[in-house]
Amino acid sequence: MKKYNHYNIKLKDRAWELRNESISKAEKYIWKSLLSRGRIGAQFKRQRPIDRFIVDFFCQEVKLIVEIDGSSHFSNPSYDRYRQERLENLGYHFLRFTEGEVLNCIDDISIKIEHAIHVLRSTDLPLNPPPKGE
C-alpha cells in the first residue's frame, strides 16, 4: 500500500481534538455503522490531517475522502469547494453526504461508498453506481 505524502503533522493535535471532542451524531453513526474496523471492506481513519485541512474520514488505500456536511458547511460553500478542489488536485477522491442522509439513508450510503472503493481499486469503472434494480 502506497503511503500518501500530504499528511500534515502540524495539524495532528487539532485532529486528535476533533476525533475526541467535536464529533457530530451523524459522524458517530457512520463511523460505528460503516467505516470503523474495515466493516465496509477498506480501512478508514477519522479526522485525518491532509495538506492544510482535516478531513472527516479517509481511506488511504484508494485515497478516498468521505465528508459529512453539517450546518457549518452551509454557511461557507465556497470554502468547501476550494478545499475539495485543492485536495482533488492532489489526487484525492471525494464523497459528500449531508447529516440527514447519514442518519436516514445509511444503506444507500453504504452502497455508494462500497461502489466508490471498488471503482477506485479497478479504475476502469464509472464512479457513479448504477441505479437500484440494475
mmCIF file of C-alpha atoms in Angstrom:
data_model
loop_
_atom_site.group_PDB
_atom_site.id
_atom_site.type_symbol
_atom_site.label_atom_id
_atom_site.label_comp_id
_atom_site.label_asym_id
_atom_site.label_seq_id
_atom_site.Cartn_x
_atom_site.Cartn_y
_atom_site.Cartn_z
ATOM 1 C CA MET A 1 0.000 0.000 0.000
ATOM 2 C CA LYS A 2 1.402 3.340 -1.052
ATOM 3 C CA LYS A 3 1.653 5.957 1.678
ATOM 4 C CA TYR A 4 0.073 9.302 0.972
ATOM 5 C CA ASN A 5 2.559 12.117 1.293
ATOM 6 C CA HIS A 6 0.313 15.016 2.204
ATOM 7 C CA TYR A 7 -0.058 14.194 5.918
ATOM 8 C CA ASN A 8 0.265 17.422 7.896
ATOM 9 C CA ILE A 9 1.955 16.754 11.256
ATOM 10 C CA LYS A 10 1.253 20.363 12.301
ATOM 11 C CA LEU A 11 -2.484 19.561 12.399
ATOM 12 C CA LYS A 12 -2.079 16.310 14.345
ATOM 13 C CA ASP A 13 -3.084 17.773 17.732
ATOM 14 C CA ARG A 14 -6.124 19.566 16.288
ATOM 15 C CA ALA A 15 -7.214 16.373 14.514
ATOM 16 C CA TRP A 16 -6.932 14.496 17.809
ATOM 17 C CA GLU A 17 -9.141 17.122 19.485
ATOM 18 C CA LEU A 18 -11.747 16.783 16.742
ATOM 19 C CA ARG A 19 -11.721 12.984 16.999
ATOM 20 C CA ASN A 20 -12.303 13.119 20.717
ATOM 21 C CA GLU A 21 -14.460 16.190 21.292
ATOM 22 C CA SER A 22 -16.287 17.559 18.268
ATOM 23 C CA ILE A 23 -17.788 14.543 16.552
ATOM 24 C CA SER A 24 -21.392 15.012 15.423
ATOM 25 C CA LYS A 25 -24.202 12.484 15.790
ATOM 26 C CA ALA A 26 -24.012 11.717 12.053
ATOM 27 C CA GLU A 27 -20.224 11.223 12.186
ATOM 28 C CA LYS A 28 -20.566 8.852 15.147
ATOM 29 C CA TYR A 29 -23.277 6.915 13.345
ATOM 30 C CA ILE A 30 -21.421 6.470 10.044
ATOM 31 C CA TRP A 31 -18.227 5.573 11.916
ATOM 32 C CA LYS A 32 -19.853 2.908 14.073
ATOM 33 C CA SER A 33 -22.159 1.603 11.303
ATOM 34 C CA LEU A 34 -19.820 1.514 8.305
ATOM 35 C CA LEU A 35 -16.329 2.882 8.468
ATOM 36 C CA SER A 36 -14.680 1.574 11.630
ATOM 37 C CA ARG A 37 -12.695 -1.668 11.726
ATOM 38 C CA GLY A 38 -12.834 -2.261 7.984
ATOM 39 C CA ARG A 39 -16.560 -3.075 8.080
ATOM 40 C CA ILE A 40 -17.063 -1.784 4.552
ATOM 41 C CA GLY A 41 -14.118 -3.649 3.031
ATOM 42 C CA ALA A 42 -11.466 -0.967 3.468
ATOM 43 C CA GLN A 43 -9.768 0.736 6.390
ATOM 44 C CA PHE A 44 -10.786 4.312 7.177
ATOM 45 C CA LYS A 45 -9.303 6.823 9.599
ATOM 46 C CA ARG A 46 -11.235 9.624 11.309
ATOM 47 C CA GLN A 47 -10.253 13.286 11.274
ATOM 48 C CA ARG A 48 -7.086 12.978 9.189
ATOM 49 C CA PRO A 49 -4.836 15.974 8.515
ATOM 50 C CA ILE A 50 -4.130 16.174 4.785
ATOM 51 C CA ASP A 51 -2.354 19.139 3.257
ATOM 52 C CA ARG A 52 -3.703 22.136 5.205
ATOM 53 C CA PHE A 53 -7.067 20.562 6.041
ATOM 54 C CA ILE A 54 -8.568 17.976 8.349
ATOM 55 C CA VAL A 55 -10.957 15.616 6.561
ATOM 56 C CA ASP A 56 -13.759 13.697 8.280
ATOM 57 C CA PHE A 57 -12.868 10.186 7.049
ATOM 58 C CA PHE A 58 -10.013 8.950 4.883
ATOM 59 C CA CYS A 59 -9.231 5.634 3.196
ATOM 60 C CA GLN A 60 -5.529 5.680 2.377
ATOM 61 C CA GLU A 61 -5.647 2.611 0.124
ATOM 62 C CA VAL A 62 -7.761 4.329 -2.550
ATOM 63 C CA LYS A 63 -7.241 7.975 -1.476
ATOM 64 C CA LEU A 64 -10.961 8.357 -0.748
ATOM 65 C CA ILE A 65 -12.222 11.157 1.490
ATOM 66 C CA VAL A 66 -15.734 10.952 2.941
ATOM 67 C CA GLU A 67 -17.139 14.224 4.229
ATOM 68 C CA ILE A 68 -20.277 14.689 6.310
ATOM 69 C CA ASP A 69 -21.743 18.121 5.675
ATOM 70 C CA GLY A 70 -23.472 19.600 8.689
ATOM 71 C CA SER A 71 -24.708 23.085 9.431
ATOM 72 C CA SER A 72 -21.187 24.561 9.415
ATOM 73 C CA HIS A 73 -20.849 23.638 5.735
ATOM 74 C CA PHE A 74 -23.989 25.527 4.719
ATOM 75 C CA SER A 75 -22.570 28.879 5.771
ATOM 76 C CA ASN A 76 -19.456 28.710 3.567
ATOM 77 C CA PRO A 77 -19.949 26.529 0.461
ATOM 78 C CA SER A 78 -17.234 28.373 -1.498
ATOM 79 C CA TYR A 79 -14.625 27.311 1.088
ATOM 80 C CA ASP A 80 -15.815 23.688 0.811
ATOM 81 C CA ARG A 81 -15.477 23.860 -2.998
ATOM 82 C CA TYR A 82 -11.984 25.356 -2.712
ATOM 83 C CA ARG A 83 -10.923 22.729 -0.167
ATOM 84 C CA GLN A 84 -12.304 19.861 -2.232
ATOM 85 C CA GLU A 85 -10.747 21.131 -5.482
ATOM 86 C CA ARG A 86 -7.358 21.544 -3.819
ATOM 87 C CA LEU A 87 -7.417 18.006 -2.431
ATOM 88 C CA GLU A 88 -8.709 16.557 -5.714
ATOM 89 C CA ASN A 89 -5.807 18.266 -7.486
ATOM 90 C CA LEU A 90 -3.505 16.358 -5.126
ATOM 91 C CA GLY A 91 -5.105 13.090 -6.285
ATOM 92 C CA TYR A 92 -7.771 12.505 -3.627
ATOM 93 C CA HIS A 93 -11.360 11.450 -4.356
ATOM 94 C CA PHE A 94 -14.436 12.763 -2.531
ATOM 95 C CA LEU A 95 -17.813 11.534 -1.442
ATOM 96 C CA ARG A 96 -20.023 14.045 0.388
ATOM 97 C CA PHE A 97 -23.133 13.295 2.384
ATOM 98 C CA THR A 98 -25.375 15.504 4.493
ATOM 99 C CA GLU A 99 -26.059 14.708 8.119
ATOM 100 C CA GLY A 100 -29.650 13.904 7.146
ATOM 101 C CA GLU A 101 -28.524 11.371 4.536
ATOM 102 C CA VAL A 102 -26.292 9.642 7.081
ATOM 103 C CA LEU A 103 -29.000 9.465 9.730
ATOM 104 C CA ASN A 104 -31.818 8.442 7.369
ATOM 105 C CA CYS A 105 -30.260 6.564 4.412
ATOM 106 C CA ILE A 106 -27.268 4.643 5.781
ATOM 107 C CA ASP A 107 -27.902 1.661 3.455
ATOM 108 C CA ASP A 108 -27.714 3.893 0.360
ATOM 109 C CA ILE A 109 -24.540 5.493 1.690
ATOM 110 C CA SER A 110 -23.020 2.078 2.292
ATOM 111 C CA ILE A 111 -23.697 1.110 -1.337
ATOM 112 C CA LYS A 112 -22.160 4.366 -2.630
ATOM 113 C CA ILE A 113 -19.015 4.033 -0.519
ATOM 114 C CA GLU A 114 -18.557 0.337 -1.372
ATOM 115 C CA HIS A 115 -19.016 1.144 -5.062
ATOM 116 C CA ALA A 116 -16.501 4.011 -4.920
ATOM 117 C CA ILE A 117 -13.931 1.747 -3.247
ATOM 118 C CA HIS A 118 -14.496 -0.903 -5.916
ATOM 119 C CA VAL A 119 -14.196 1.670 -8.723
ATOM 120 C CA LEU A 120 -11.054 3.215 -7.281
ATOM 121 C CA ARG A 121 -9.481 -0.223 -6.901
ATOM 122 C CA SER A 122 -10.235 -1.127 -10.515
ATOM 123 C CA THR A 123 -10.098 2.328 -12.198
ATOM 124 C CA ASP A 124 -11.918 1.251 -15.380
ATOM 125 C CA LEU A 125 -15.449 1.579 -13.992
ATOM 126 C CA PRO A 126 -17.635 4.712 -13.754
ATOM 127 C CA LEU A 127 -17.547 6.415 -10.357
ATOM 128 C CA ASN A 128 -21.354 6.635 -10.031
ATOM 129 C CA PRO A 129 -23.133 3.413 -9.014
ATOM 130 C CA PRO A 130 -25.829 2.001 -11.307
ATOM 131 C CA PRO A 131 -29.456 2.805 -10.397
ATOM 132 C CA LYS A 132 -31.163 0.433 -7.979
ATOM 133 C CA GLY A 133 -32.577 -2.686 -9.586
ATOM 134 C CA GLU A 134 -29.974 -2.985 -12.336
#
